């Protein structure tokens, strides 16, 4: 009787675990949502829609992009952190929110540990963009303009504590220029006001502004990376423009709620790896002024830990607050 009971228990346990395994293998069986914690038309939104289109083909189910902006990315990020860990709600996250917000917000209602890393999909050193109405055509002219009569610059960001906010304060310190911060709820509204001349400057990832630069409505004065961007070869680096040592980079990655089954994570990561390696995606990133880059779940997890420490130090040293 004892042996029979053990056999029954073992058979029952195996039977109970089979549906979960089958569910992971059959993923996805319904539409998947990618949440973007910022407004439409910004870099995160642009990348999410490119990925969503390709993931729809690779996964065989619709992949829907849903914008949930507000509170410097915390609303959308918290939404995904609280979502079921089943792979049907994902986060396309911007590095400024993921590794900056934990150091900036005391009352934040999510933490990096609430997420399972899936894949890094893009890196983008920032570009210094100004209104086409501003009477400057180079970084040196911008700095001289700002210093004249202590005029200063009104610079925009996608929210208090964002990397654009930090980048603006770092620029003011490096260039010796008075800066006034004007926060917005996402990059889309910033670009509209930058074009109209309501604000002077926006230091952001190229996808947010490159189409308007090419249309002549904005001016790209310098690229805050170590080398020129092939999509904007005429734009000098900050070092070449006379502001050596000033570099700012963002990255974008896909995350799932913590405890999402590893087979689901791996399936998503494999699909994203194929997308990032494709000529089509790389061409699209080039056109947006960004770089296609890939890290899998484990490498991304280690990278996030390093970035959390780095940006905590940068934020502390820059004295940026969310007020």
mmCIF file of C-alpha atoms in Angstrom:
data_model
loop_
_atom_site.group_PDB
_atom_site.id
_atom_site.type_symbol
_atom_site.label_atom_id
_atom_site.label_comp_id
_atom_site.label_asym_id
_atom_site.label_seq_id
_atom_site.Cartn_x
_atom_site.Cartn_y
_atom_site.Cartn_z
ATOM 1 C CA UNK A 1 0.000 0.000 0.000
ATOM 2 C CA UNK A 2 2.864 2.367 0.792
ATOM 3 C CA UNK A 3 4.469 1.856 -2.650
ATOM 4 C CA UNK A 4 1.122 2.293 -4.397
ATOM 5 C CA UNK A 5 0.464 5.514 -2.499
ATOM 6 C CA UNK A 6 3.848 6.897 -3.514
ATOM 7 C CA UNK A 7 3.193 5.996 -7.139
ATOM 8 C CA UNK A 8 -0.194 7.698 -7.037
ATOM 9 C CA UNK A 9 1.344 10.817 -5.483
ATOM 10 C CA UNK A 10 4.117 10.925 -8.063
ATOM 11 C CA UNK A 11 1.666 10.458 -10.921
ATOM 12 C CA UNK A 12 -0.586 13.196 -9.532
ATOM 13 C CA UNK A 13 2.358 15.598 -9.148
ATOM 14 C CA UNK A 14 3.468 14.947 -12.715
ATOM 15 C CA UNK A 15 -0.055 15.486 -13.992
ATOM 16 C CA UNK A 16 -0.378 18.775 -12.125
ATOM 17 C CA UNK A 17 2.896 20.144 -13.499
ATOM 18 C CA UNK A 18 2.240 19.197 -17.115
ATOM 19 C CA UNK A 19 -0.287 22.006 -17.847
ATOM 20 C CA UNK A 20 2.186 24.671 -16.649
ATOM 21 C CA UNK A 21 4.930 23.281 -18.881
ATOM 22 C CA UNK A 22 2.537 23.018 -21.798
ATOM 23 C CA UNK A 23 1.365 26.587 -21.194
ATOM 24 C CA UNK A 24 4.958 27.845 -21.368
ATOM 25 C CA UNK A 25 5.623 25.877 -24.549
ATOM 26 C CA UNK A 26 2.414 27.147 -26.162
ATOM 27 C CA UNK A 27 3.111 30.804 -25.302
ATOM 28 C CA UNK A 28 1.669 33.064 -26.525
ATOM 29 C CA UNK A 29 -1.916 31.909 -26.963
ATOM 30 C CA UNK A 30 -3.425 35.417 -27.009
ATOM 31 C CA UNK A 31 -2.336 39.032 -27.713
ATOM 32 C CA UNK A 32 0.671 40.437 -25.859
ATOM 33 C CA UNK A 33 0.821 44.033 -24.614
ATOM 34 C CA UNK A 34 3.985 46.140 -24.506
ATOM 35 C CA UNK A 35 3.512 49.013 -22.069
ATOM 36 C CA UNK A 36 5.372 52.255 -22.779
ATOM 37 C CA UNK A 37 5.582 54.431 -19.629
ATOM 38 C CA UNK A 38 5.698 57.674 -21.636
ATOM 39 C CA UNK A 39 3.671 59.563 -24.222
ATOM 40 C CA UNK A 40 3.439 58.719 -27.943
ATOM 41 C CA UNK A 41 6.116 59.938 -30.386
ATOM 42 C CA UNK A 42 9.025 59.705 -27.949
ATOM 43 C CA UNK A 43 11.999 57.381 -28.384
ATOM 44 C CA UNK A 44 10.534 54.609 -26.208
ATOM 45 C CA UNK A 45 7.254 54.664 -28.118
ATOM 46 C CA UNK A 46 9.021 54.609 -31.493
ATOM 47 C CA UNK A 47 11.144 51.594 -30.534
ATOM 48 C CA UNK A 48 8.183 49.761 -28.971
ATOM 49 C CA UNK A 49 6.159 50.045 -32.175
ATOM 50 C CA UNK A 50 9.051 48.809 -34.305
ATOM 51 C CA UNK A 51 9.459 45.808 -31.997
ATOM 52 C CA UNK A 52 5.726 45.192 -31.728
ATOM 53 C CA UNK A 53 5.366 44.895 -35.487
ATOM 54 C CA UNK A 54 8.181 42.346 -35.738
ATOM 55 C CA UNK A 55 7.177 40.402 -32.612
ATOM 56 C CA UNK A 56 3.675 40.023 -34.018
ATOM 57 C CA UNK A 57 5.195 38.153 -36.961
ATOM 58 C CA UNK A 58 7.592 36.095 -34.851
ATOM 59 C CA UNK A 59 5.185 35.105 -32.078
ATOM 60 C CA UNK A 60 2.122 34.581 -34.248
ATOM 61 C CA UNK A 61 -0.065 36.724 -31.992
ATOM 62 C CA UNK A 62 -0.856 40.465 -32.055
ATOM 63 C CA UNK A 63 1.569 42.550 -29.990
ATOM 64 C CA UNK A 64 -0.132 45.765 -28.891
ATOM 65 C CA UNK A 65 1.665 48.908 -27.710
ATOM 66 C CA UNK A 66 -0.075 50.727 -24.858
ATOM 67 C CA UNK A 67 1.091 54.139 -23.607
ATOM 68 C CA UNK A 68 0.749 54.751 -19.866
ATOM 69 C CA UNK A 69 2.606 58.033 -19.255
ATOM 70 C CA UNK A 70 2.869 60.096 -16.102
ATOM 71 C CA UNK A 71 4.867 60.620 -12.915
ATOM 72 C CA UNK A 72 8.216 60.431 -14.744
ATOM 73 C CA UNK A 73 7.476 56.937 -15.990
ATOM 74 C CA UNK A 74 6.398 55.565 -12.633
ATOM 75 C CA UNK A 75 2.728 55.042 -13.546
ATOM 76 C CA UNK A 76 3.377 52.715 -16.471
ATOM 77 C CA UNK A 77 6.297 51.005 -14.770
ATOM 78 C CA UNK A 78 4.283 50.245 -11.638
ATOM 79 C CA UNK A 79 1.420 48.948 -13.783
ATOM 80 C CA UNK A 80 3.666 46.288 -15.305
ATOM 81 C CA UNK A 81 5.262 45.475 -11.952
ATOM 82 C CA UNK A 82 1.781 44.596 -10.633
ATOM 83 C CA UNK A 83 0.683 42.700 -13.760
ATOM 84 C CA UNK A 84 0.396 38.885 -13.811
ATOM 85 C CA UNK A 85 3.767 37.213 -14.394
ATOM 86 C CA UNK A 86 2.583 35.313 -17.459
ATOM 87 C CA UNK A 87 4.382 37.063 -20.325
ATOM 88 C CA UNK A 88 1.319 38.858 -21.652
ATOM 89 C CA UNK A 89 2.206 42.266 -20.200
ATOM 90 C CA UNK A 90 5.710 43.535 -20.964
ATOM 91 C CA UNK A 91 7.534 46.806 -20.362
ATOM 92 C CA UNK A 92 9.627 48.619 -22.967
ATOM 93 C CA UNK A 93 11.706 50.627 -20.541
ATOM 94 C CA UNK A 94 13.909 53.676 -20.884
ATOM 95 C CA UNK A 95 17.075 53.575 -18.792
ATOM 96 C CA UNK A 96 16.414 56.926 -17.150
ATOM 97 C CA UNK A 97 13.272 55.551 -15.555
ATOM 98 C CA UNK A 98 14.609 52.120 -14.677
ATOM 99 C CA UNK A 99 17.936 53.051 -13.087
ATOM 100 C CA UNK A 100 17.352 56.732 -12.325
ATOM 101 C CA UNK A 101 13.956 56.766 -10.628
ATOM 102 C CA UNK A 102 14.918 54.437 -7.751
ATOM 103 C CA UNK A 103 17.550 57.003 -6.709
ATOM 104 C CA UNK A 104 15.260 60.001 -7.233
ATOM 105 C CA UNK A 105 11.893 59.103 -5.740
ATOM 106 C CA UNK A 106 11.573 58.352 -2.048
ATOM 107 C CA UNK A 107 7.963 57.154 -2.354
ATOM 108 C CA UNK A 108 8.395 55.042 -5.479
ATOM 109 C CA UNK A 109 5.964 52.088 -5.517
ATOM 110 C CA UNK A 110 8.056 49.728 -7.613
ATOM 111 C CA UNK A 111 11.650 48.547 -7.551
ATOM 112 C CA UNK A 112 13.969 46.993 -10.155
ATOM 113 C CA UNK A 113 13.595 43.625 -8.419
ATOM 114 C CA UNK A 114 9.923 43.646 -9.475
ATOM 115 C CA UNK A 115 11.064 42.879 -13.027
ATOM 116 C CA UNK A 116 12.651 40.011 -14.912
ATOM 117 C CA UNK A 117 15.138 41.219 -17.550
ATOM 118 C CA UNK A 118 14.307 40.027 -21.067
ATOM 119 C CA UNK A 119 16.529 41.874 -23.541
ATOM 120 C CA UNK A 120 18.291 45.152 -24.231
ATOM 121 C CA UNK A 121 17.368 46.286 -27.756
ATOM 122 C CA UNK A 122 18.857 49.746 -28.353
ATOM 123 C CA UNK A 123 21.505 52.207 -27.166
ATOM 124 C CA UNK A 124 21.442 55.901 -27.976
ATOM 125 C CA UNK A 125 23.917 58.612 -26.998
ATOM 126 C CA UNK A 126 22.022 61.895 -26.701
ATOM 127 C CA UNK A 127 21.941 64.786 -29.138
ATOM 128 C CA UNK A 128 21.845 68.457 -28.131
ATOM 129 C CA UNK A 129 18.906 69.874 -30.086
ATOM 130 C CA UNK A 130 17.742 73.489 -30.092
ATOM 131 C CA UNK A 131 14.841 75.396 -31.549
ATOM 132 C CA UNK A 132 15.208 76.417 -35.174
ATOM 133 C CA UNK A 133 14.228 79.894 -34.004
ATOM 134 C CA UNK A 134 17.322 80.209 -31.810
ATOM 135 C CA UNK A 135 19.996 82.429 -33.465
ATOM 136 C CA UNK A 136 22.800 79.866 -33.100
ATOM 137 C CA UNK A 137 24.327 77.256 -35.391
ATOM 138 C CA UNK A 138 26.999 75.638 -33.217
ATOM 139 C CA UNK A 139 27.562 74.580 -29.637
ATOM 140 C CA UNK A 140 30.042 77.422 -29.126
ATOM 141 C CA UNK A 141 27.454 79.932 -30.363
ATOM 142 C CA UNK A 142 24.822 78.428 -28.046
ATOM 143 C CA UNK A 143 27.078 78.778 -25.015
ATOM 144 C CA UNK A 144 28.024 82.343 -25.971
ATOM 145 C CA UNK A 145 24.338 83.186 -26.497
ATOM 146 C CA UNK A 146 23.434 81.806 -23.068
ATOM 147 C CA UNK A 147 26.257 83.637 -21.317
ATOM 148 C CA UNK A 148 25.519 87.016 -22.909
ATOM 149 C CA UNK A 149 23.913 89.255 -20.297
ATOM 150 C CA UNK A 150 23.573 86.098 -18.170
ATOM 151 C CA UNK A 151 20.608 85.136 -20.366
ATOM 152 C CA UNK A 152 20.797 81.404 -19.655
ATOM 153 C CA UNK A 153 18.804 78.655 -21.344
ATOM 154 C CA UNK A 154 15.356 77.164 -20.856
ATOM 155 C CA UNK A 155 15.860 73.442 -21.348
ATOM 156 C CA UNK A 156 13.150 70.821 -21.545
ATOM 157 C CA UNK A 157 12.933 67.260 -20.286
ATOM 158 C CA UNK A 158 10.391 64.452 -20.345
ATOM 159 C CA UNK A 159 9.918 64.834 -16.591
ATOM 160 C CA UNK A 160 11.546 65.691 -13.293
ATOM 161 C CA UNK A 161 14.432 63.348 -12.622
ATOM 162 C CA UNK A 162 14.641 62.067 -16.197
ATOM 163 C CA UNK A 163 18.011 61.605 -17.880
ATOM 164 C CA UNK A 164 17.209 64.713 -19.957
ATOM 165 C CA UNK A 165 16.804 66.618 -16.685
ATOM 166 C CA UNK A 166 20.106 65.315 -15.360
ATOM 167 C CA UNK A 167 21.790 65.926 -18.729
ATOM 168 C CA UNK A 168 20.642 69.550 -18.705
ATOM 169 C CA UNK A 169 22.068 70.198 -15.257
ATOM 170 C CA UNK A 170 25.309 68.480 -16.243
ATOM 171 C CA UNK A 171 25.468 70.670 -19.368
ATOM 172 C CA UNK A 172 25.004 73.851 -17.357
ATOM 173 C CA UNK A 173 27.788 72.838 -15.012
ATOM 174 C CA UNK A 174 30.162 71.806 -17.821
ATOM 175 C CA UNK A 175 29.501 74.895 -19.956
ATOM 176 C CA UNK A 176 29.151 77.412 -17.131
ATOM 177 C CA UNK A 177 25.677 78.394 -18.301
ATOM 178 C CA UNK A 178 22.615 79.298 -16.157
ATOM 179 C CA UNK A 179 19.892 76.716 -16.822
ATOM 180 C CA UNK A 180 16.134 76.766 -16.178
ATOM 181 C CA UNK A 181 14.437 73.365 -16.236
ATOM 182 C CA UNK A 182 11.022 72.968 -17.901
ATOM 183 C CA UNK A 183 9.614 69.446 -17.288
ATOM 184 C CA UNK A 184 7.033 67.833 -19.574
ATOM 185 C CA UNK A 185 5.087 64.569 -19.555
ATOM 186 C CA UNK A 186 7.048 62.861 -22.307
ATOM 187 C CA UNK A 187 9.179 63.776 -25.302
ATOM 188 C CA UNK A 188 6.328 64.328 -27.772
ATOM 189 C CA UNK A 189 5.031 67.537 -26.120
ATOM 190 C CA UNK A 190 8.609 68.788 -25.712
ATOM 191 C CA UNK A 191 9.319 68.619 -29.443
ATOM 192 C CA UNK A 192 6.192 70.639 -30.276
ATOM 193 C CA UNK A 193 7.212 73.437 -27.896
ATOM 194 C CA UNK A 194 10.848 73.275 -28.989
ATOM 195 C CA UNK A 195 9.794 73.833 -32.603
ATOM 196 C CA UNK A 196 7.642 76.818 -31.617
ATOM 197 C CA UNK A 197 10.437 78.323 -29.516
ATOM 198 C CA UNK A 198 8.696 77.969 -26.148
ATOM 199 C CA UNK A 199 11.873 76.306 -24.848
ATOM 200 C CA UNK A 200 15.455 76.619 -26.082
ATOM 201 C CA UNK A 201 17.049 73.207 -25.798
ATOM 202 C CA UNK A 202 16.372 69.481 -25.438
ATOM 203 C CA UNK A 203 19.161 66.968 -24.760
ATOM 204 C CA UNK A 204 17.624 63.660 -25.735
ATOM 205 C CA UNK A 205 17.958 60.472 -27.737
ATOM 206 C CA UNK A 206 17.984 61.042 -31.524
ATOM 207 C CA UNK A 207 14.727 59.179 -32.376
ATOM 208 C CA UNK A 208 12.718 61.896 -30.592
ATOM 209 C CA UNK A 209 14.053 64.730 -32.739
ATOM 210 C CA UNK A 210 15.834 63.440 -35.840
ATOM 211 C CA UNK A 211 12.880 63.820 -38.232
ATOM 212 C CA UNK A 212 12.411 67.449 -37.175
ATOM 213 C CA UNK A 213 16.147 68.108 -37.502
ATOM 214 C CA UNK A 214 16.050 66.746 -41.047
ATOM 215 C CA UNK A 215 12.994 68.904 -41.763
ATOM 216 C CA UNK A 216 14.907 71.998 -40.641
ATOM 217 C CA UNK A 217 12.567 72.752 -37.734
ATOM 218 C CA UNK A 218 15.203 71.915 -35.113
ATOM 219 C CA UNK A 219 18.991 72.194 -35.076
ATOM 220 C CA UNK A 220 21.282 69.421 -33.843
ATOM 221 C CA UNK A 221 24.379 71.144 -32.460
ATOM 222 C CA UNK A 222 26.352 68.249 -30.991
ATOM 223 C CA UNK A 223 26.227 64.538 -30.349
ATOM 224 C CA UNK A 224 26.968 63.574 -26.739
ATOM 225 C CA UNK A 225 28.794 60.360 -27.610
ATOM 226 C CA UNK A 226 32.372 59.284 -28.168
ATOM 227 C CA UNK A 227 32.032 59.304 -31.976
ATOM 228 C CA UNK A 228 29.847 60.857 -34.630
ATOM 229 C CA UNK A 229 26.511 59.288 -35.470
ATOM 230 C CA UNK A 230 26.477 57.791 -39.005
ATOM 231 C CA UNK A 231 22.892 58.987 -39.471
ATOM 232 C CA UNK A 232 23.961 62.578 -38.693
ATOM 233 C CA UNK A 233 27.582 62.691 -39.887
ATOM 234 C CA UNK A 234 27.559 66.473 -40.141
ATOM 235 C CA UNK A 235 26.902 66.838 -36.394
ATOM 236 C CA UNK A 236 30.116 66.979 -34.316
ATOM 237 C CA UNK A 237 30.612 65.219 -31.007
ATOM 238 C CA UNK A 238 30.587 67.379 -27.896
ATOM 239 C CA UNK A 239 34.369 66.959 -27.656
ATOM 240 C CA UNK A 240 34.811 68.124 -31.245
ATOM 241 C CA UNK A 241 32.478 71.050 -30.538
ATOM 242 C CA UNK A 242 34.559 72.201 -27.565
ATOM 243 C CA UNK A 243 32.860 70.513 -24.606
ATOM 244 C CA UNK A 244 35.156 67.554 -23.919
ATOM 245 C CA UNK A 245 34.071 65.105 -21.224
ATOM 246 C CA UNK A 246 30.350 65.732 -21.652
ATOM 247 C CA UNK A 247 28.711 62.457 -22.743
ATOM 248 C CA UNK A 248 25.212 61.115 -22.068
ATOM 249 C CA UNK A 249 23.758 57.792 -23.230
ATOM 250 C CA UNK A 250 20.398 56.085 -22.800
ATOM 251 C CA UNK A 251 19.443 52.484 -23.423
ATOM 252 C CA UNK A 252 16.142 50.735 -23.968
ATOM 253 C CA UNK A 253 15.194 47.243 -22.844
ATOM 254 C CA UNK A 254 12.268 44.859 -22.498
ATOM 255 C CA UNK A 255 11.285 43.626 -19.039
ATOM 256 C CA UNK A 256 8.577 41.294 -17.746
ATOM 257 C CA UNK A 257 7.075 41.079 -14.262
ATOM 258 C CA UNK A 258 9.273 39.170 -11.823
ATOM 259 C CA UNK A 259 8.571 35.421 -11.619
ATOM 260 C CA UNK A 260 7.568 35.227 -15.271
ATOM 261 C CA UNK A 261 8.455 31.621 -16.266
ATOM 262 C CA UNK A 262 11.970 31.334 -17.659
ATOM 263 C CA UNK A 263 10.817 29.476 -20.815
ATOM 264 C CA UNK A 264 8.626 32.488 -21.639
ATOM 265 C CA UNK A 265 11.509 34.902 -20.975
ATOM 266 C CA UNK A 266 13.808 32.829 -23.177
ATOM 267 C CA UNK A 267 11.284 32.655 -26.019
ATOM 268 C CA UNK A 268 10.836 36.425 -25.965
ATOM 269 C CA UNK A 269 14.589 37.012 -25.742
ATOM 270 C CA UNK A 270 15.211 34.708 -28.693
ATOM 271 C CA UNK A 271 12.657 36.558 -30.813
ATOM 272 C CA UNK A 272 14.139 39.921 -29.824
ATOM 273 C CA UNK A 273 17.669 38.718 -30.576
ATOM 274 C CA UNK A 274 16.583 37.818 -34.111
ATOM 275 C CA UNK A 275 14.875 41.187 -34.560
ATOM 276 C CA UNK A 276 17.861 43.201 -33.314
ATOM 277 C CA UNK A 277 20.215 41.219 -35.574
ATOM 278 C CA UNK A 278 18.067 41.765 -38.666
ATOM 279 C CA UNK A 279 19.166 44.171 -41.378
ATOM 280 C CA UNK A 280 15.737 45.794 -41.342
ATOM 281 C CA UNK A 281 15.858 46.665 -37.644
ATOM 282 C CA UNK A 282 19.440 47.913 -37.847
ATOM 283 C CA UNK A 283 18.504 50.113 -40.789
ATOM 284 C CA UNK A 284 15.541 51.509 -38.858
ATOM 285 C CA UNK A 285 17.760 52.259 -35.865
ATOM 286 C CA UNK A 286 20.297 53.963 -38.126
ATOM 287 C CA UNK A 287 17.523 56.101 -39.593
ATOM 288 C CA UNK A 288 16.481 57.059 -36.057
ATOM 289 C CA UNK A 289 20.034 57.995 -35.086
ATOM 290 C CA UNK A 290 20.371 55.130 -32.607
ATOM 291 C CA UNK A 291 22.296 51.853 -32.430
ATOM 292 C CA UNK A 292 20.822 48.356 -32.511
ATOM 293 C CA UNK A 293 22.298 46.493 -29.541
ATOM 294 C CA UNK A 294 21.367 43.270 -27.780
ATOM 295 C CA UNK A 295 21.822 41.756 -24.335
ATOM 296 C CA UNK A 296 20.054 38.605 -23.171
ATOM 297 C CA UNK A 297 18.337 38.167 -19.792
ATOM 298 C CA UNK A 298 21.392 37.306 -17.676
ATOM 299 C CA UNK A 299 23.727 39.887 -19.197
ATOM 300 C CA UNK A 300 21.022 42.554 -18.971
ATOM 301 C CA UNK A 301 20.430 41.741 -15.303
ATOM 302 C CA UNK A 302 24.109 42.274 -14.494
ATOM 303 C CA UNK A 303 24.185 45.454 -16.583
ATOM 304 C CA UNK A 304 21.161 46.891 -14.749
ATOM 305 C CA UNK A 305 22.860 46.299 -11.386
ATOM 306 C CA UNK A 306 25.922 48.222 -12.604
ATOM 307 C CA UNK A 307 23.802 51.044 -14.006
ATOM 308 C CA UNK A 308 21.828 51.394 -10.770
ATOM 309 C CA UNK A 309 25.066 52.058 -8.885
ATOM 310 C CA UNK A 310 26.406 54.418 -11.566
ATOM 311 C CA UNK A 311 23.299 56.576 -11.842
ATOM 312 C CA UNK A 312 22.781 56.738 -8.090
ATOM 313 C CA UNK A 313 26.217 58.353 -7.930
ATOM 314 C CA UNK A 314 25.558 60.690 -10.892
ATOM 315 C CA UNK A 315 22.244 61.835 -9.421
ATOM 316 C CA UNK A 316 23.805 62.433 -6.022
ATOM 317 C CA UNK A 317 26.652 64.465 -7.527
ATOM 318 C CA UNK A 318 24.370 66.539 -9.793
ATOM 319 C CA UNK A 319 21.990 67.455 -6.940
ATOM 320 C CA UNK A 320 18.972 66.786 -9.189
ATOM 321 C CA UNK A 321 15.665 66.394 -7.361
ATOM 322 C CA UNK A 322 12.114 65.592 -8.434
ATOM 323 C CA UNK A 323 10.793 68.892 -7.112
#
